[in-house]
Short mmCIF file of N, CA and C in Angstrom, two decimals:
data_model
loop_
_atom_site.label_atom_id
_atom_site.label_comp_id
_atom_site.label_asym_id
_atom_site.label_seq_id
_atom_site.Cartn_x
_atom_site.Cartn_y
_atom_site.Cartn_z
N GLN A 12 13.22 11.25 1.25
CA GLN A 12 14.37 11.31 2.11
C GLN A 12 15.04 12.65 1.89
N ASN A 13 15.09 13.44 2.93
CA ASN A 13 15.66 14.78 2.86
C ASN A 13 17.09 14.76 3.39
N ASP A 14 17.96 15.51 2.72
CA ASP A 14 19.36 15.64 3.16
C ASP A 14 20.01 14.28 3.42
N LYS A 15 19.82 13.36 2.48
CA LYS A 15 20.34 12.00 2.64
C LYS A 15 21.86 12.01 2.67
N SER A 16 22.43 11.26 3.57
CA SER A 16 23.88 11.21 3.72
C SER A 16 24.46 10.04 2.91
N PRO A 17 25.38 10.34 2.00
CA PRO A 17 26.07 9.26 1.29
C PRO A 17 27.29 8.75 2.05
N GLY A 18 27.55 9.34 3.23
CA GLY A 18 28.75 8.98 3.97
C GLY A 18 29.98 9.36 3.16
N THR A 19 30.98 8.51 3.16
CA THR A 19 32.19 8.78 2.37
C THR A 19 32.17 8.06 1.03
N ASN A 20 31.05 7.40 0.73
CA ASN A 20 30.94 6.62 -0.50
C ASN A 20 30.85 7.51 -1.73
N SER A 21 31.36 7.02 -2.83
CA SER A 21 31.17 7.70 -4.11
C SER A 21 30.19 6.94 -4.99
N VAL A 22 29.99 5.65 -4.72
CA VAL A 22 29.01 4.84 -5.43
C VAL A 22 27.99 4.35 -4.41
N LEU A 23 26.72 4.67 -4.68
CA LEU A 23 25.64 4.28 -3.78
C LEU A 23 24.73 3.28 -4.49
N ARG A 24 24.61 2.09 -3.95
CA ARG A 24 23.68 1.09 -4.45
C ARG A 24 22.44 1.18 -3.59
N LEU A 25 21.34 1.68 -4.18
CA LEU A 25 20.12 1.92 -3.41
C LEU A 25 18.99 1.02 -3.88
N ALA A 26 18.22 0.55 -2.93
CA ALA A 26 16.98 -0.17 -3.20
C ALA A 26 16.00 0.23 -2.11
N SER A 27 14.72 0.24 -2.42
CA SER A 27 13.73 0.60 -1.40
C SER A 27 12.54 -0.33 -1.50
N SER A 28 11.76 -0.36 -0.43
CA SER A 28 10.59 -1.24 -0.39
C SER A 28 9.40 -0.63 -1.12
N GLY A 29 9.56 0.61 -1.58
CA GLY A 29 8.52 1.30 -2.34
C GLY A 29 9.15 2.49 -3.05
N ALA A 30 8.40 3.13 -3.90
CA ALA A 30 8.92 4.32 -4.59
C ALA A 30 9.27 5.39 -3.56
N ILE A 31 10.41 6.06 -3.74
CA ILE A 31 10.84 7.12 -2.82
C ILE A 31 11.30 8.35 -3.58
N ASN A 32 11.29 9.48 -2.89
CA ASN A 32 11.88 10.72 -3.39
C ASN A 32 13.11 11.02 -2.55
N ILE A 33 14.17 11.41 -3.21
CA ILE A 33 15.35 11.94 -2.52
C ILE A 33 15.41 13.41 -2.90
N THR A 34 15.40 14.28 -1.88
CA THR A 34 15.31 15.72 -2.13
C THR A 34 16.67 16.41 -2.07
N GLY A 35 17.69 15.72 -1.56
CA GLY A 35 19.02 16.31 -1.47
C GLY A 35 20.00 15.37 -0.80
N TRP A 36 21.28 15.73 -0.94
CA TRP A 36 22.38 14.93 -0.41
C TRP A 36 23.25 15.81 0.47
N SER A 37 23.60 15.35 1.64
CA SER A 37 24.53 16.09 2.49
C SER A 37 25.95 15.74 2.08
N GLY A 38 26.92 16.46 2.64
CA GLY A 38 28.32 16.11 2.43
C GLY A 38 28.93 16.59 1.12
N GLY A 39 28.32 17.59 0.50
CA GLY A 39 28.87 18.09 -0.75
C GLY A 39 30.11 18.95 -0.55
N TYR A 40 31.06 18.81 -1.44
CA TYR A 40 32.24 19.69 -1.48
C TYR A 40 32.68 19.79 -2.94
N GLN A 41 33.43 20.85 -3.27
CA GLN A 41 33.78 21.10 -4.65
C GLN A 41 34.38 19.87 -5.32
N GLY A 42 33.78 19.49 -6.43
CA GLY A 42 34.29 18.40 -7.24
C GLY A 42 33.85 17.01 -6.83
N ARG A 43 33.14 16.88 -5.72
CA ARG A 43 32.71 15.54 -5.30
C ARG A 43 31.75 14.96 -6.32
N VAL A 44 31.93 13.69 -6.63
CA VAL A 44 31.07 12.99 -7.59
C VAL A 44 30.39 11.83 -6.87
N LEU A 45 29.09 11.68 -7.11
CA LEU A 45 28.32 10.55 -6.61
C LEU A 45 27.72 9.80 -7.79
N TRP A 46 27.78 8.50 -7.71
CA TRP A 46 27.08 7.64 -8.65
C TRP A 46 25.96 6.98 -7.85
N VAL A 47 24.73 7.15 -8.28
CA VAL A 47 23.58 6.57 -7.60
C VAL A 47 23.01 5.49 -8.50
N VAL A 48 23.00 4.26 -8.01
CA VAL A 48 22.55 3.11 -8.79
C VAL A 48 21.32 2.52 -8.11
N ASN A 49 20.23 2.42 -8.84
CA ASN A 49 19.02 1.79 -8.31
C ASN A 49 19.13 0.28 -8.56
N VAL A 50 19.40 -0.47 -7.50
CA VAL A 50 19.54 -1.92 -7.62
C VAL A 50 18.25 -2.64 -7.25
N GLY A 51 17.20 -1.88 -6.99
CA GLY A 51 15.90 -2.46 -6.66
C GLY A 51 14.93 -2.37 -7.82
N VAL A 52 13.67 -2.70 -7.55
CA VAL A 52 12.65 -2.67 -8.59
C VAL A 52 11.75 -1.44 -8.49
N ASN A 53 11.81 -0.72 -7.37
CA ASN A 53 10.96 0.46 -7.17
C ASN A 53 11.70 1.72 -7.61
N ASN A 54 10.94 2.69 -8.12
CA ASN A 54 11.52 3.94 -8.60
C ASN A 54 12.13 4.75 -7.46
N ILE A 55 13.25 5.40 -7.77
CA ILE A 55 13.89 6.36 -6.89
C ILE A 55 13.89 7.69 -7.65
N SER A 56 13.19 8.67 -7.11
CA SER A 56 13.07 9.97 -7.77
C SER A 56 14.02 10.98 -7.14
N LEU A 57 14.76 11.68 -7.97
CA LEU A 57 15.67 12.74 -7.55
C LEU A 57 15.00 14.05 -7.92
N THR A 58 14.58 14.82 -6.89
CA THR A 58 13.76 16.00 -7.15
C THR A 58 14.61 17.25 -7.36
N ASN A 59 14.13 18.14 -8.20
CA ASN A 59 14.84 19.35 -8.57
C ASN A 59 14.62 20.48 -7.56
N GLN A 60 15.71 21.04 -7.02
CA GLN A 60 15.67 22.22 -6.16
C GLN A 60 14.59 22.11 -5.06
N ASP A 61 14.50 20.96 -4.45
CA ASP A 61 13.45 20.67 -3.48
C ASP A 61 13.71 21.37 -2.15
N THR A 62 12.78 22.18 -1.71
CA THR A 62 12.94 22.95 -0.47
C THR A 62 12.83 22.11 0.79
N ASN A 63 12.55 20.81 0.66
CA ASN A 63 12.56 19.93 1.82
C ASN A 63 13.98 19.62 2.30
N SER A 64 14.98 19.91 1.46
CA SER A 64 16.37 19.75 1.86
C SER A 64 17.01 21.12 2.03
N ALA A 65 18.07 21.17 2.83
CA ALA A 65 18.82 22.42 3.00
C ALA A 65 19.32 22.90 1.64
N ALA A 66 19.43 24.21 1.48
CA ALA A 66 19.80 24.80 0.19
C ALA A 66 21.07 24.17 -0.39
N ALA A 67 22.09 23.99 0.41
CA ALA A 67 23.37 23.46 -0.07
C ALA A 67 23.32 21.97 -0.39
N ASN A 68 22.23 21.29 -0.06
CA ASN A 68 22.10 19.86 -0.33
C ASN A 68 21.20 19.55 -1.52
N ARG A 69 20.60 20.56 -2.10
CA ARG A 69 19.63 20.35 -3.19
C ARG A 69 20.32 19.96 -4.50
N MET A 70 19.51 19.42 -5.39
CA MET A 70 19.99 18.99 -6.71
C MET A 70 19.39 19.86 -7.80
N ILE A 71 20.18 20.08 -8.83
CA ILE A 71 19.70 20.71 -10.07
C ILE A 71 19.68 19.60 -11.10
N THR A 72 18.50 19.30 -11.62
CA THR A 72 18.38 18.19 -12.56
C THR A 72 18.75 18.57 -13.99
N GLY A 73 18.79 19.84 -14.28
CA GLY A 73 19.12 20.28 -15.64
C GLY A 73 17.88 20.60 -16.44
N THR A 74 16.85 19.78 -16.32
CA THR A 74 15.60 20.02 -17.04
C THR A 74 14.58 20.74 -16.17
N GLY A 75 14.85 20.78 -14.87
CA GLY A 75 13.90 21.35 -13.93
C GLY A 75 12.84 20.36 -13.49
N ALA A 76 12.88 19.19 -14.05
CA ALA A 76 11.91 18.14 -13.71
C ALA A 76 12.57 17.10 -12.81
N THR A 77 11.77 16.34 -12.11
CA THR A 77 12.27 15.23 -11.31
C THR A 77 12.88 14.18 -12.22
N VAL A 78 14.02 13.63 -11.80
CA VAL A 78 14.66 12.53 -12.52
C VAL A 78 14.26 11.24 -11.82
N VAL A 79 13.68 10.32 -12.56
CA VAL A 79 13.22 9.05 -12.00
C VAL A 79 14.18 7.95 -12.42
N LEU A 80 14.77 7.30 -11.42
CA LEU A 80 15.63 6.15 -11.67
C LEU A 80 14.81 4.88 -11.52
N GLY A 81 14.62 4.18 -12.61
CA GLY A 81 13.94 2.90 -12.57
C GLY A 81 14.94 1.81 -12.21
N ALA A 82 14.49 0.58 -12.23
CA ALA A 82 15.36 -0.55 -11.91
C ALA A 82 16.59 -0.53 -12.81
N ASP A 83 17.76 -0.66 -12.19
CA ASP A 83 19.06 -0.71 -12.87
C ASP A 83 19.49 0.59 -13.53
N ASP A 84 18.81 1.69 -13.27
CA ASP A 84 19.24 3.00 -13.78
C ASP A 84 20.31 3.58 -12.86
N THR A 85 21.15 4.45 -13.43
CA THR A 85 22.24 5.09 -12.71
C THR A 85 22.24 6.58 -13.00
N ALA A 86 22.52 7.39 -11.99
CA ALA A 86 22.69 8.83 -12.17
C ALA A 86 24.07 9.23 -11.67
N MET A 87 24.70 10.17 -12.38
CA MET A 87 25.97 10.73 -11.96
C MET A 87 25.73 12.15 -11.51
N LEU A 88 26.13 12.46 -10.27
CA LEU A 88 25.97 13.80 -9.71
C LEU A 88 27.33 14.39 -9.38
N TRP A 89 27.44 15.70 -9.53
CA TRP A 89 28.68 16.42 -9.24
C TRP A 89 28.32 17.62 -8.37
N TYR A 90 29.13 17.88 -7.33
CA TYR A 90 28.84 19.02 -6.46
C TYR A 90 29.54 20.26 -6.97
N ASP A 91 28.75 21.29 -7.22
CA ASP A 91 29.23 22.58 -7.72
C ASP A 91 29.20 23.56 -6.55
N SER A 92 30.37 23.89 -6.00
CA SER A 92 30.41 24.75 -4.82
C SER A 92 30.10 26.21 -5.15
N THR A 93 30.18 26.60 -6.42
CA THR A 93 29.83 27.97 -6.78
C THR A 93 28.33 28.20 -6.60
N THR A 94 27.52 27.26 -7.06
CA THR A 94 26.07 27.38 -6.90
C THR A 94 25.58 26.68 -5.63
N GLN A 95 26.48 25.97 -4.96
CA GLN A 95 26.16 25.19 -3.76
C GLN A 95 24.98 24.27 -4.01
N ARG A 96 25.11 23.48 -5.07
CA ARG A 96 24.10 22.49 -5.45
C ARG A 96 24.78 21.27 -6.06
N TRP A 97 24.10 20.13 -5.94
CA TRP A 97 24.48 18.93 -6.69
C TRP A 97 23.90 19.08 -8.09
N ARG A 98 24.69 18.78 -9.10
CA ARG A 98 24.21 18.82 -10.49
C ARG A 98 24.16 17.39 -11.03
N ILE A 99 23.02 17.04 -11.58
CA ILE A 99 22.90 15.73 -12.21
C ILE A 99 23.47 15.85 -13.62
N LEU A 100 24.57 15.15 -13.87
CA LEU A 100 25.27 15.28 -15.14
C LEU A 100 24.78 14.30 -16.19
N ASN A 101 24.37 13.12 -15.75
CA ASN A 101 23.93 12.12 -16.71
C ASN A 101 23.08 11.06 -16.01
N VAL A 102 22.23 10.43 -16.78
CA VAL A 102 21.40 9.31 -16.28
C VAL A 102 21.44 8.21 -17.34
N TRP A 103 21.69 7.00 -16.86
CA TRP A 103 21.69 5.86 -17.75
C TRP A 103 20.62 4.89 -17.34
#
């Protein structure tokens, strides 16, 4: 899913019928925080600096590797307007 829209939500409960990749999030602005919670059983992968999404919608994972959210995992993302990227701050 490229340039996925979280709408006005700050907490996203996501489930999918199969493993998916999310390459970026639209709607970023300075200081915006998203909590992404995998409430399903299939993996949700958050890809690092993925060119399938617009530059301003991409994520920086910190390690440079894809972050995989398994069942009941949560990721906290923060939008950094200086780098124009979402930064993954923590994964539980």
